[in-house]
Amino acid sequence: MDYISLRASDRHARHQVPIQDNSGLESITGTSDHSNFELNNSTDSFFPENDTDDELPKMDSKQAKVILVLKRFVKFIGPGLMVSVSYMDPGNFSSSISSAQFQYKLLFSLLVSNMMAGFMQILASKLGICTGQDLAANCRAHLPKYVNFAIYIFAELAVAATDMAEIIGTAIAFNILFGLPLLGGVMLTTLDVLFVLLAYRPNGPLVVVQVFEAAVGCLVLGTVACFIVELVNVSPTTNWGSVFRGFLPSKEIFTNTKGLYLTAALLGSNLMPHSLYLGSGVVQARMKAFDMKRGLYTPPMAKHKKKGLLCNTIEGDSAEVRYTPSMEAIDGTMSYIIAEMVVSLITVALFVNAAILIVAGSALSQPMDDDGDGDLESADLFTLHYLLSSQLSKAAGTVFALALLCSGLCGGTVVTIASQQIMEGHVHISMHPAIKRIITRIIAITPCIAVVVTQGREGLSTVLNATQVVLSLLLPFISAPLVYLTCKKSIMRVLISGTERAEETGEDIPLDSVSNTTDSTLSLLSDREENMTSDRTLQSSELREPQLDDTMDQPKYKDMSNNLVTAVAGVIVWLVISLMNFWLLISMAMGKDVD
């Protein structure tokens, strides 16, 4: 493939744009409206071997276009499912079960939490798509050194708290399903390291990434299927009118201290800090595949690393290591990636969380639990399993335990991915995912073992709820840079210079010697064959003695930062999160009963 080399001035780096034949010129000219979701040649040519005119002979019909969009949408399924895992881990189970003491009234809090979480995930995806870097790498590149390091510490604490929730939930599932002691179940949770070791290849081919996503997706769909079965089981005893009214605001949410506490816990369990890192990182595999197909990006052989005993230090941050997506890749994939993210969060995350609360609210509406004291405030994962088994059937209890096991296993896997992104991005330290997983798991498993030995089941349930509150408290510190970065025009701009030009035959044209004006550019392009030799001589001369003036062609950028409405919404969401957590801290410091 041939290239145009564009040098605007000595201050700007070389940008390479491929020249295609005339039939595909529109895909690189930038003439399409990048903000539209309409089909254009850029998206039409994404994985073109699968989308042929033979398959869809009537492309003018609306039905054919809808089918084509759906076919392409399927190719983008994966990142949203990976992120949705963060919204249905054992911590969500615990928070929703605790919320069942209000029966269905906290469904409104759950809905609002998911809406705010979805908004933040869209910002995270947008950051990863437009910059080609995840949240951690952007923090290191654009924030002061000490601020970046502080955010890194908060992020690692969030990973440890999240991992504790995965350990506890998985251990409880092992105890219910196989009768393993809680201590043995806690120790057995380290086996997911093998899955990460064998399957995860973040920098591998797209097909390998998709296989890994499919494996995690199977666990996600298994969890969804389990709760569909549970909803069918509890349907005869569920007041669905009360369920739908639960999605409306209730004064008990705002006037009851415990209701506010549980609302904060729901927010922490839904919008988890590590999911923002995950959402900004998993979107890039398809972007790279798009650019690699067109020769716009060649992956580096290897990152520059200084080897250590357990980890490697990534040296420098050179352009050869960084991936910068082209405008074509953004235009051709952004709408699909964000749409897949939103659909996954609605159909998987919101559904599972609402199903947990509905099932728990229906089962726990009866004044009984597994030890017969009828104390709904101490309801936990064991309690819900007992009630489902005793009031419905043993199969219902088993299905619940299977859902808990699936969520714990896939949750632990994505925590490893996010943890790796956090370490590499914030502090430029690379570690094999398996080693990082072992270290993270040791940090998280130690307090879990101590709690199991000293306090048993009740202690585990308390710790599980506490982890969600900790995550909620850490959330403002990690979400603030996300809002800031996506509002910054200098960070969210995308280079489009050289993409708008006249039709070309595919020859290598040195534009260093071409004038900035459109008329002269078109004239030189039309006469390039007979003047090729003189142009190259002129180029060589100008490279030795650059003559820059005010008319030199300057790089053109498309501003992809948040518009005013999105920026205001982002600030409001962040303020709500911060104020809620500030109130929670004050309440706990004053000794109020918020547990």
mmCIF file of N, CA and C in Angstrom, residues 122-213:
data_model
loop_
_atom_site.group_PDB
_atom_site.id
_atom_site.type_symbol
_atom_site.label_atom_id
_atom_site.label_comp_id
_atom_site.label_asym_id
_atom_site.label_seq_id
_atom_site.Cartn_x
_atom_site.Cartn_y
_atom_site.Cartn_z
ATOM 1 N N ILE A 122 -19.786 5.105 29.072
ATOM 2 C CA ILE A 122 -19.724 5.691 27.733
ATOM 3 C C ILE A 122 -18.548 6.661 27.645
ATOM 4 N N LEU A 123 -18.357 7.470 28.694
ATOM 5 C CA LEU A 123 -17.209 8.380 28.710
ATOM 6 C C LEU A 123 -15.896 7.601 28.678
ATOM 7 N N ALA A 124 -15.841 6.496 29.432
ATOM 8 C CA ALA A 124 -14.621 5.683 29.450
ATOM 9 C C ALA A 124 -14.342 5.092 28.070
ATOM 10 N N SER A 125 -15.385 4.582 27.420
ATOM 11 C CA SER A 125 -15.214 4.028 26.073
ATOM 12 C C SER A 125 -14.769 5.106 25.094
ATOM 13 N N LYS A 126 -15.377 6.265 25.209
ATOM 14 C CA LYS A 126 -15.033 7.383 24.323
ATOM 15 C C LYS A 126 -13.571 7.786 24.499
ATOM 16 N N LEU A 127 -13.102 7.812 25.746
ATOM 17 C CA LEU A 127 -11.705 8.152 26.007
ATOM 18 C C LEU A 127 -10.768 7.136 25.361
ATOM 19 N N GLY A 128 -11.076 5.861 25.524
ATOM 20 C CA GLY A 128 -10.234 4.825 24.940
ATOM 21 C C GLY A 128 -10.258 4.826 23.430
ATOM 22 N N ILE A 129 -11.419 5.114 22.849
ATOM 23 C CA ILE A 129 -11.558 5.112 21.393
ATOM 24 C C ILE A 129 -10.803 6.281 20.764
ATOM 25 N N CYS A 130 -10.960 7.470 21.313
ATOM 26 C CA CYS A 130 -10.407 8.671 20.682
ATOM 27 C C CYS A 130 -8.914 8.851 20.936
ATOM 28 N N THR A 131 -8.419 8.364 22.065
ATOM 29 C CA THR A 131 -6.998 8.532 22.376
ATOM 30 C C THR A 131 -6.178 7.286 22.087
ATOM 31 N N GLY A 132 -6.833 6.129 21.996
ATOM 32 C CA GLY A 132 -6.101 4.885 21.805
ATOM 33 C C GLY A 132 -5.417 4.397 23.062
ATOM 34 N N GLN A 133 -5.666 5.054 24.190
ATOM 35 C CA GLN A 133 -5.056 4.693 25.463
ATOM 36 C C GLN A 133 -6.150 4.547 26.517
ATOM 37 N N ASP A 134 -5.914 3.688 27.516
ATOM 38 C CA ASP A 134 -6.905 3.521 28.571
ATOM 39 C C ASP A 134 -6.815 4.657 29.574
ATOM 40 N N LEU A 135 -7.693 4.611 30.579
ATOM 41 C CA LEU A 135 -7.762 5.685 31.570
ATOM 42 C C LEU A 135 -6.448 5.845 32.320
ATOM 43 N N ALA A 136 -5.817 4.738 32.687
ATOM 44 C CA ALA A 136 -4.566 4.807 33.445
ATOM 45 C C ALA A 136 -3.464 5.494 32.643
ATOM 46 N N ALA A 137 -3.311 5.109 31.377
ATOM 47 C CA ALA A 137 -2.270 5.712 30.536
ATOM 48 C C ALA A 137 -2.525 7.196 30.317
ATOM 49 N N ASN A 138 -3.784 7.580 30.179
ATOM 50 C CA ASN A 138 -4.109 8.994 30.012
ATOM 51 C C ASN A 138 -3.838 9.786 31.282
ATOM 52 N N CYS A 139 -4.081 9.180 32.436
ATOM 53 C CA CYS A 139 -3.766 9.857 33.702
ATOM 54 C C CYS A 139 -2.271 10.126 33.799
ATOM 55 N N ARG A 140 -1.466 9.147 33.445
ATOM 56 C CA ARG A 140 -0.013 9.319 33.500
ATOM 57 C C ARG A 140 0.452 10.391 32.516
ATOM 58 N N ALA A 141 -0.165 10.436 31.352
ATOM 59 C CA ALA A 141 0.285 11.353 30.305
ATOM 60 C C ALA A 141 -0.143 12.795 30.554
ATOM 61 N N HIS A 142 -1.286 12.997 31.211
ATOM 62 C CA HIS A 142 -1.869 14.335 31.251
ATOM 63 C C HIS A 142 -2.080 14.898 32.653
ATOM 64 N N LEU A 143 -1.801 14.142 33.695
ATOM 65 C CA LEU A 143 -1.984 14.633 35.057
ATOM 66 C C LEU A 143 -0.631 14.791 35.736
ATOM 67 N N PRO A 144 -0.554 15.670 36.744
ATOM 68 C CA PRO A 144 0.703 15.795 37.497
ATOM 69 C C PRO A 144 1.137 14.461 38.087
ATOM 70 N N LYS A 145 2.435 14.313 38.264
ATOM 71 C CA LYS A 145 3.009 13.041 38.690
ATOM 72 C C LYS A 145 2.398 12.536 39.988
ATOM 73 N N TYR A 146 2.300 13.411 40.985
ATOM 74 C CA TYR A 146 1.819 12.967 42.289
ATOM 75 C C TYR A 146 0.314 12.689 42.273
ATOM 76 N N VAL A 147 -0.417 13.427 41.467
ATOM 77 C CA VAL A 147 -1.851 13.147 41.319
ATOM 78 C C VAL A 147 -2.049 11.783 40.679
ATOM 79 N N ASN A 148 -1.269 11.515 39.649
ATOM 80 C CA ASN A 148 -1.349 10.218 38.983
ATOM 81 C C ASN A 148 -1.031 9.081 39.951
ATOM 82 N N PHE A 149 -0.007 9.259 40.773
ATOM 83 C CA PHE A 149 0.372 8.195 41.707
ATOM 84 C C PHE A 149 -0.701 7.997 42.773
ATOM 85 N N ALA A 150 -1.319 9.093 43.239
ATOM 86 C CA ALA A 150 -2.395 8.972 44.229
ATOM 87 C C ALA A 150 -3.579 8.204 43.648
ATOM 88 N N ILE A 151 -3.927 8.511 42.399
ATOM 89 C CA ILE A 151 -5.026 7.795 41.749
ATOM 90 C C ILE A 151 -4.672 6.323 41.588
ATOM 91 N N TYR A 152 -3.410 6.046 41.303
ATOM 92 C CA TYR A 152 -2.967 4.653 41.184
ATOM 93 C C TYR A 152 -3.166 3.896 42.498
ATOM 94 N N ILE A 153 -2.827 4.515 43.614
ATOM 95 C CA ILE A 153 -3.016 3.874 44.921
ATOM 96 C C ILE A 153 -4.496 3.592 45.157
ATOM 97 N N PHE A 154 -5.348 4.578 44.867
ATOM 98 C CA PHE A 154 -6.791 4.375 45.033
ATOM 99 C C PHE A 154 -7.284 3.235 44.142
ATOM 100 N N ALA A 155 -6.772 3.188 42.924
ATOM 101 C CA ALA A 155 -7.200 2.145 41.990
ATOM 102 C C ALA A 155 -6.791 0.761 42.480
ATOM 103 N N GLU A 156 -5.586 0.632 43.009
ATOM 104 C CA GLU A 156 -5.141 -0.665 43.529
ATOM 105 C C GLU A 156 -5.964 -1.073 44.752
ATOM 106 N N LEU A 157 -6.329 -0.118 45.595
ATOM 107 C CA LEU A 157 -7.202 -0.425 46.730
ATOM 108 C C LEU A 157 -8.565 -0.911 46.239
ATOM 109 N N ALA A 158 -9.068 -0.272 45.179
ATOM 110 C CA ALA A 158 -10.350 -0.692 44.614
ATOM 111 C C ALA A 158 -10.261 -2.104 44.057
ATOM 112 N N VAL A 159 -9.144 -2.435 43.414
ATOM 113 C CA VAL A 159 -8.954 -3.790 42.885
ATOM 114 C C VAL A 159 -8.950 -4.806 44.019
ATOM 115 N N ALA A 160 -8.253 -4.485 45.114
ATOM 116 C CA ALA A 160 -8.200 -5.405 46.251
ATOM 117 C C ALA A 160 -9.586 -5.604 46.861
ATOM 118 N N ALA A 161 -10.352 -4.509 47.009
ATOM 119 C CA ALA A 161 -11.705 -4.623 47.565
ATOM 120 C C ALA A 161 -12.605 -5.437 46.647
ATOM 121 N N THR A 162 -12.475 -5.214 45.347
ATOM 122 C CA THR A 162 -13.273 -5.980 44.387
ATOM 123 C C THR A 162 -12.920 -7.454 44.439
ATOM 124 N N ASP A 163 -11.636 -7.741 44.525
ATOM 125 C CA ASP A 163 -11.193 -9.133 44.553
ATOM 126 C C ASP A 163 -11.677 -9.838 45.816
ATOM 127 N N MET A 164 -11.743 -9.113 46.923
ATOM 128 C CA MET A 164 -12.276 -9.708 48.151
ATOM 129 C C MET A 164 -13.723 -10.146 47.950
ATOM 130 N N ALA A 165 -14.496 -9.309 47.257
ATOM 131 C CA ALA A 165 -15.891 -9.666 46.991
ATOM 132 C C ALA A 165 -15.983 -10.911 46.120
ATOM 133 N N GLU A 166 -15.111 -11.011 45.111
ATOM 134 C CA GLU A 166 -15.131 -12.193 44.246
ATOM 135 C C GLU A 166 -14.772 -13.447 45.042
ATOM 136 N N ILE A 167 -13.770 -13.335 45.914
ATOM 137 C CA ILE A 167 -13.342 -14.479 46.724
ATOM 138 C C ILE A 167 -14.477 -14.961 47.613
ATOM 139 N N ILE A 168 -15.109 -14.033 48.308
ATOM 140 C CA ILE A 168 -16.164 -14.405 49.258
ATOM 141 C C ILE A 168 -17.338 -15.043 48.533
ATOM 142 N N GLY A 169 -17.768 -14.423 47.425
ATOM 143 C CA GLY A 169 -18.902 -14.971 46.688
ATOM 144 C C GLY A 169 -18.620 -16.350 46.128
ATOM 145 N N THR A 170 -17.433 -16.531 45.564
ATOM 146 C CA THR A 170 -17.074 -17.836 45.001
ATOM 147 C C THR A 170 -16.952 -18.887 46.093
ATOM 148 N N ALA A 171 -16.371 -18.524 47.234
ATOM 149 C CA ALA A 171 -16.229 -19.467 48.347
ATOM 150 C C ALA A 171 -17.592 -19.902 48.870
ATOM 151 N N ILE A 172 -18.527 -18.971 48.955
ATOM 152 C CA ILE A 172 -19.881 -19.313 49.404
ATOM 153 C C ILE A 172 -20.552 -20.245 48.399
ATOM 154 N N ALA A 173 -20.346 -19.986 47.106
ATOM 155 C CA ALA A 173 -20.924 -20.859 46.079
ATOM 156 C C ALA A 173 -20.354 -22.267 46.178
ATOM 157 N N PHE A 174 -19.056 -22.398 46.379
ATOM 158 C CA PHE A 174 -18.440 -23.719 46.569
ATOM 159 C C PHE A 174 -19.011 -24.417 47.803
ATOM 160 N N ASN A 175 -19.238 -23.653 48.858
ATOM 161 C CA ASN A 175 -19.779 -24.226 50.088
ATOM 162 C C ASN A 175 -21.192 -24.754 49.880
ATOM 163 N N ILE A 176 -22.002 -24.000 49.151
ATOM 164 C CA ILE A 176 -23.393 -24.400 48.918
ATOM 165 C C ILE A 176 -23.468 -25.582 47.956
ATOM 166 N N LEU A 177 -22.708 -25.515 46.871
ATOM 167 C CA LEU A 177 -22.814 -26.530 45.823
ATOM 168 C C LEU A 177 -22.115 -27.834 46.181
ATOM 169 N N PHE A 178 -20.951 -27.735 46.783
ATOM 170 C CA PHE A 178 -20.128 -28.930 47.002
ATOM 171 C C PHE A 178 -19.859 -29.235 48.467
ATOM 172 N N GLY A 179 -20.386 -28.412 49.358
ATOM 173 C CA GLY A 179 -20.189 -28.651 50.774
ATOM 174 C C GLY A 179 -18.784 -28.387 51.268
ATOM 175 N N LEU A 180 -18.000 -27.650 50.495
ATOM 176 C CA LEU A 180 -16.638 -27.332 50.930
ATOM 177 C C LEU A 180 -16.673 -26.360 52.106
ATOM 178 N N PRO A 181 -15.797 -26.527 53.080
ATOM 179 C CA PRO A 181 -15.690 -25.525 54.151
ATOM 180 C C PRO A 181 -15.343 -24.166 53.558
ATOM 181 N N LEU A 182 -15.779 -23.111 54.223
ATOM 182 C CA LEU A 182 -15.525 -21.778 53.697
ATOM 183 C C LEU A 182 -14.034 -21.515 53.514
ATOM 184 N N LEU A 183 -13.224 -21.993 54.440
ATOM 185 C CA LEU A 183 -11.787 -21.792 54.317
ATOM 186 C C LEU A 183 -11.245 -22.491 53.070
ATOM 187 N N GLY A 184 -11.710 -23.720 52.820
ATOM 188 C CA GLY A 184 -11.286 -24.435 51.620
ATOM 189 C C GLY A 184 -11.765 -23.750 50.358
ATOM 190 N N GLY A 185 -12.991 -23.213 50.391
ATOM 191 C CA GLY A 185 -13.506 -22.490 49.234
ATOM 192 C C GLY A 185 -12.705 -21.239 48.936
ATOM 193 N N VAL A 186 -12.302 -20.539 50.005
ATOM 194 C CA VAL A 186 -11.473 -19.347 49.820
ATOM 195 C C VAL A 186 -10.155 -19.709 49.151
ATOM 196 N N MET A 187 -9.531 -20.791 49.593
ATOM 197 C CA MET A 187 -8.255 -21.209 49.010
ATOM 198 C C MET A 187 -8.429 -21.670 47.560
ATOM 199 N N LEU A 188 -9.570 -22.298 47.262
ATOM 200 C CA LEU A 188 -9.803 -22.839 45.922
ATOM 201 C C LEU A 188 -10.004 -21.744 44.878
ATOM 202 N N THR A 189 -10.364 -20.548 45.329
ATOM 203 C CA THR A 189 -10.620 -19.461 44.378
ATOM 204 C C THR A 189 -9.370 -19.031 43.622
ATOM 205 N N THR A 190 -8.208 -19.486 44.046
ATOM 206 C CA THR A 190 -6.973 -19.129 43.331
ATOM 207 C C THR A 190 -6.849 -19.833 41.987
ATOM 208 N N LEU A 191 -7.738 -20.805 41.710
ATOM 209 C CA LEU A 191 -7.623 -21.573 40.470
ATOM 210 C C LEU A 191 -7.899 -20.744 39.222
ATOM 211 N N ASP A 192 -8.613 -19.616 39.382
ATOM 212 C CA ASP A 192 -8.887 -18.824 38.180
ATOM 213 C C ASP A 192 -7.614 -18.222 37.594
ATOM 214 N N VAL A 193 -6.516 -18.261 38.374
ATOM 215 C CA VAL A 193 -5.227 -17.824 37.838
ATOM 216 C C VAL A 193 -4.852 -18.647 36.604
ATOM 217 N N LEU A 194 -5.172 -19.942 36.629
ATOM 218 C CA LEU A 194 -4.837 -20.817 35.505
ATOM 219 C C LEU A 194 -5.566 -20.383 34.240
ATOM 220 N N PHE A 195 -6.813 -19.977 34.398
ATOM 221 C CA PHE A 195 -7.587 -19.535 33.240
ATOM 222 C C PHE A 195 -6.964 -18.287 32.634
ATOM 223 N N VAL A 196 -6.601 -17.335 33.482
ATOM 224 C CA VAL A 196 -5.972 -16.113 32.990
ATOM 225 C C VAL A 196 -4.634 -16.427 32.333
ATOM 226 N N LEU A 197 -3.877 -17.333 32.939
ATOM 227 C CA LEU A 197 -2.562 -17.701 32.419
ATOM 228 C C LEU A 197 -2.664 -18.322 31.028
ATOM 229 N N LEU A 198 -3.651 -19.193 30.838
ATOM 230 C CA LEU A 198 -3.749 -19.953 29.597
ATOM 231 C C LEU A 198 -4.467 -19.194 28.484
ATOM 232 N N ALA A 199 -5.416 -18.339 28.853
ATOM 233 C CA ALA A 199 -6.330 -17.807 27.844
ATOM 234 C C ALA A 199 -6.117 -16.346 27.482
ATOM 235 N N TYR A 200 -5.664 -15.527 28.409
ATOM 236 C CA TYR A 200 -5.678 -14.087 28.155
ATOM 237 C C TYR A 200 -4.435 -13.644 27.403
ATOM 238 N N ARG A 201 -4.633 -13.052 26.224
ATOM 239 C CA ARG A 201 -3.554 -12.505 25.405
ATOM 240 C C ARG A 201 -3.966 -11.106 24.957
ATOM 241 N N PRO A 202 -3.783 -10.081 25.805
ATOM 242 C CA PRO A 202 -4.293 -8.747 25.488
ATOM 243 C C PRO A 202 -3.719 -8.146 24.221
ATOM 244 N N ASN A 203 -2.480 -8.503 23.871
ATOM 245 C CA ASN A 203 -1.846 -7.945 22.672
ATOM 246 C C ASN A 203 -1.798 -8.939 21.522
ATOM 247 N N GLY A 204 -2.560 -10.021 21.645
ATOM 248 C CA GLY A 204 -2.582 -11.026 20.602
ATOM 249 C C GLY A 204 -3.518 -10.652 19.470
ATOM 250 N N PRO A 205 -3.681 -11.540 18.487
ATOM 251 C CA PRO A 205 -4.598 -11.285 17.374
ATOM 252 C C PRO A 205 -6.029 -11.081 17.868
ATOM 253 N N LEU A 206 -6.823 -10.378 17.063
ATOM 254 C CA LEU A 206 -8.196 -10.085 17.450
ATOM 255 C C LEU A 206 -8.987 -11.357 17.705
ATOM 256 N N VAL A 207 -8.751 -12.404 16.918
ATOM 257 C CA VAL A 207 -9.510 -13.638 17.086
ATOM 258 C C VAL A 207 -9.243 -14.262 18.453
ATOM 259 N N VAL A 208 -8.007 -14.134 18.963
ATOM 260 C CA VAL A 208 -7.689 -14.669 20.289
ATOM 261 C C VAL A 208 -8.424 -13.875 21.360
ATOM 262 N N VAL A 209 -8.445 -12.556 21.199
ATOM 263 C CA VAL A 209 -9.183 -11.707 22.138
ATOM 264 C C VAL A 209 -10.662 -12.063 22.125
ATOM 265 N N GLN A 210 -11.211 -12.305 20.935
ATOM 266 C CA GLN A 210 -12.627 -12.639 20.822
ATOM 267 C C GLN A 210 -12.945 -13.987 21.449
ATOM 268 N N VAL A 211 -12.033 -14.945 21.346
ATOM 269 C CA VAL A 211 -12.244 -16.245 21.992
ATOM 270 C C VAL A 211 -12.292 -16.075 23.505
ATOM 271 N N PHE A 212 -11.383 -15.266 24.039
ATOM 272 C CA PHE A 212 -11.388 -15.005 25.479
ATOM 273 C C PHE A 212 -12.684 -14.315 25.889
ATOM 274 N N GLU A 213 -13.111 -13.321 25.094
ATOM 275 C CA GLU A 213 -14.368 -12.631 25.383
ATOM 276 C C GLU A 213 -15.544 -13.598 25.339
#
